[in-house]
Coordinates of N, CA and C in Angstrom, one line a residue:
X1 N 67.4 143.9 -47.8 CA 68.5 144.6 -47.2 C 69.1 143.6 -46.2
X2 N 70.7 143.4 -46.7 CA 71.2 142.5 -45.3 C 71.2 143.5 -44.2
X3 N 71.0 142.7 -43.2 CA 71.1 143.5 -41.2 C 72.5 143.1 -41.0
X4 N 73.5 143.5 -40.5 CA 74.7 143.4 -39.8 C 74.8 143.4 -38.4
X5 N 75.2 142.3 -37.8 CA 75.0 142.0 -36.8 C 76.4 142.3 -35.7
X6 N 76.8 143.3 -35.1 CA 78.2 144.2 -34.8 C 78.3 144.1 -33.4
X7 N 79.3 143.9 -32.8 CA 79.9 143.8 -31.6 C 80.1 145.5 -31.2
X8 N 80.3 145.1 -30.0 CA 80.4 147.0 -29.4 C 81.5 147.1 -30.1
X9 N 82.9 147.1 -30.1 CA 83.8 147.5 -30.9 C 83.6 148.0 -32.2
X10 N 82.9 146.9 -32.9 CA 82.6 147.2 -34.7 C 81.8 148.4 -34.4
X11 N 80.4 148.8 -33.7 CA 79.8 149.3 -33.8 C 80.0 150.8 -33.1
X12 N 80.7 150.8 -32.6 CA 81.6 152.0 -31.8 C 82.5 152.7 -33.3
X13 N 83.3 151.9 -34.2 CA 83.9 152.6 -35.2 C 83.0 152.7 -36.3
X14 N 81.4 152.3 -36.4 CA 80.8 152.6 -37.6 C 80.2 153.7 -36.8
X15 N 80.5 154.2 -35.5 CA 79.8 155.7 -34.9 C 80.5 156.3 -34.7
X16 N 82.2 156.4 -35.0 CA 83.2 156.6 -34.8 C 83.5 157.2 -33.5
X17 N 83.1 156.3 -32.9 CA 83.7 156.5 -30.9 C 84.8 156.1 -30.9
X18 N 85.5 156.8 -30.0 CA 87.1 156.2 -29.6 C 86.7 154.9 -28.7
X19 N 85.7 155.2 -27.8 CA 85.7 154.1 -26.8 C 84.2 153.1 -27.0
X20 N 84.7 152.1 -27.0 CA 83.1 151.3 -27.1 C 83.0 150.7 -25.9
X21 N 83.2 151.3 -24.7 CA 82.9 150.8 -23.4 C 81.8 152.0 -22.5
X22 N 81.9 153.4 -24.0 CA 80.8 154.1 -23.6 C 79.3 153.7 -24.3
X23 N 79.4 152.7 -25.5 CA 78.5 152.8 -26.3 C 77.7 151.5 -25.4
X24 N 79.0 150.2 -24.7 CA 78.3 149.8 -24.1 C 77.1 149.8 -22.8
X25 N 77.7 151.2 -22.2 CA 77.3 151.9 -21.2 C 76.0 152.5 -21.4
X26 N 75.6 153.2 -23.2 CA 74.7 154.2 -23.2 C 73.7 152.3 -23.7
X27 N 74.2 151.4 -24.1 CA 73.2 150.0 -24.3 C 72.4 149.6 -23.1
X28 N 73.1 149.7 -22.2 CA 72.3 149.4 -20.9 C 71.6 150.1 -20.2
X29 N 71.8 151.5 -20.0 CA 71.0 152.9 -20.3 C 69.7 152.8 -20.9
X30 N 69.9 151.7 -22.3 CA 68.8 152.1 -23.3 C 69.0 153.3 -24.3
X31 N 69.6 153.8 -24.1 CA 70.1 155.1 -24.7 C 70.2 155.2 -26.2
X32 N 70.9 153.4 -26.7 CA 70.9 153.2 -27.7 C 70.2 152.0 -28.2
X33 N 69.8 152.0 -29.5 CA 69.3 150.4 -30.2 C 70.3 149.2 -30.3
X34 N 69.7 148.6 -29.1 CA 70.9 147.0 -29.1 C 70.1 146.3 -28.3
X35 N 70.8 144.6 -28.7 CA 70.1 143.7 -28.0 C 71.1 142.4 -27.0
X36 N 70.5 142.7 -25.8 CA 71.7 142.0 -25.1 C 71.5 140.5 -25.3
X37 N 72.8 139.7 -25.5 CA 72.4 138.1 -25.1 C 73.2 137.7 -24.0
X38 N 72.1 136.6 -23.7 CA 72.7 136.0 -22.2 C 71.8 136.6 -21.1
X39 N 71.9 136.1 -19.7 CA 71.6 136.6 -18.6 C 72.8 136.9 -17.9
X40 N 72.1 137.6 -16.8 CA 72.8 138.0 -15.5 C 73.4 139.3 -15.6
X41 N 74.5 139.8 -14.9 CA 74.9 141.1 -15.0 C 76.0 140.8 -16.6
X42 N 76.5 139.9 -16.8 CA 77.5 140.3 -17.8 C 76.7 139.6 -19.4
X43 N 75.8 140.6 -19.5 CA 75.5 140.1 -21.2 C 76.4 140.9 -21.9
X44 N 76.4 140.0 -23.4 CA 76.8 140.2 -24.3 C 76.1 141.4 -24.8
X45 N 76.1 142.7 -25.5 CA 75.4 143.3 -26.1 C 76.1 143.5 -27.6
X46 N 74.8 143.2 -28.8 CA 75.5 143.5 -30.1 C 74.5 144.3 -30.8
X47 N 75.0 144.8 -31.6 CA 74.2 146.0 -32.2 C 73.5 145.9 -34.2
X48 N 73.1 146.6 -34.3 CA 72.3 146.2 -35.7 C 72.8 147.6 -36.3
X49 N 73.7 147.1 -37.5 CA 74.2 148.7 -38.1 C 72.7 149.6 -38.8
X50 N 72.1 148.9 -39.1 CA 70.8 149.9 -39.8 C 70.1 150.5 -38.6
X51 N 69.9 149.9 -37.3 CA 69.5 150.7 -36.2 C 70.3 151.6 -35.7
X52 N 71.5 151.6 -35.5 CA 72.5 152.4 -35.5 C 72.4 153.4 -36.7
X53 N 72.2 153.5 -37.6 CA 72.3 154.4 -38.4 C 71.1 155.3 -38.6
X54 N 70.4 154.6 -38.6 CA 68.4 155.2 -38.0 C 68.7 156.0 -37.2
X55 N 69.1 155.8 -35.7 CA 69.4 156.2 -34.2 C 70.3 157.4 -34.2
X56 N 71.2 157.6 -35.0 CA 71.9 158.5 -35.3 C 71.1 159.7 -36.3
X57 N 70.5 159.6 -37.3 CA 69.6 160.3 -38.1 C 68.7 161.1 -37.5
X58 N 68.5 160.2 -36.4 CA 67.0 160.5 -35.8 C 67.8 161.9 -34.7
X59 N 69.5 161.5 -34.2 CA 69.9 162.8 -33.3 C 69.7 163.6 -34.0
X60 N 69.9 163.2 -35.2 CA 70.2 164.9 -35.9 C 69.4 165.7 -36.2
X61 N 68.5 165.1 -36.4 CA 66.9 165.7 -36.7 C 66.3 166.0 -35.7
X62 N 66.7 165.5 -34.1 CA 65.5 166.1 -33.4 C 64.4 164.8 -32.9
X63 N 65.0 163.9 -33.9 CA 63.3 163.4 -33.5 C 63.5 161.9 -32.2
X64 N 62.4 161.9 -31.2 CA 62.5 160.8 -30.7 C 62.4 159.5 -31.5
X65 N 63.2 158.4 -31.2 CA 63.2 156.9 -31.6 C 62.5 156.1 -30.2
X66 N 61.7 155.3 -30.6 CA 61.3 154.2 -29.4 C 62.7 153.2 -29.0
X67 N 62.8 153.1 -27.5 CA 63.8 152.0 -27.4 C 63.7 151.1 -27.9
X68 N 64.4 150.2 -28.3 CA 64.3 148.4 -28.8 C 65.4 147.9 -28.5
X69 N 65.0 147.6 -27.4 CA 65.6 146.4 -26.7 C 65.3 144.9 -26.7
X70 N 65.7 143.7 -27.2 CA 65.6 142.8 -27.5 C 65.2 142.1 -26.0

């Protein structure tokens, strides 16, 4: 299986958010499956569409996902 490797923008419209400055927000949270690169206050954060799509499955069902945070 290829992993797709998605920017908050990409990965905001494969979750169909209007805004991906909330998706970055629930990343830092932890809230969602993503891995920041870089240090300091301004990392990069990109997302993995199959954990994104897992993470979403898992709302709908109910069920907790462990964080994974890179």
């Amino acid at each position: 299986m290829t992993h797709h490797l998605l920017d908050a923008r990409e990965a905001a419209a494969v979750l169909r958010m209007r805004n991906s400055r909330t998706l970055v927000r629930w990343a830092r949270l932890g809230q969602v499956p993503a891995h920041p690169l870089g240090e300091g206050k301004r990392k990069l954060w990109r997302f993995m569409e199959h954990e994104l799509l897992e993470w979403v499955e898992a709302q709908k069902t109910g069920k907790k996902q462990p964080r994974r945070v890179a």
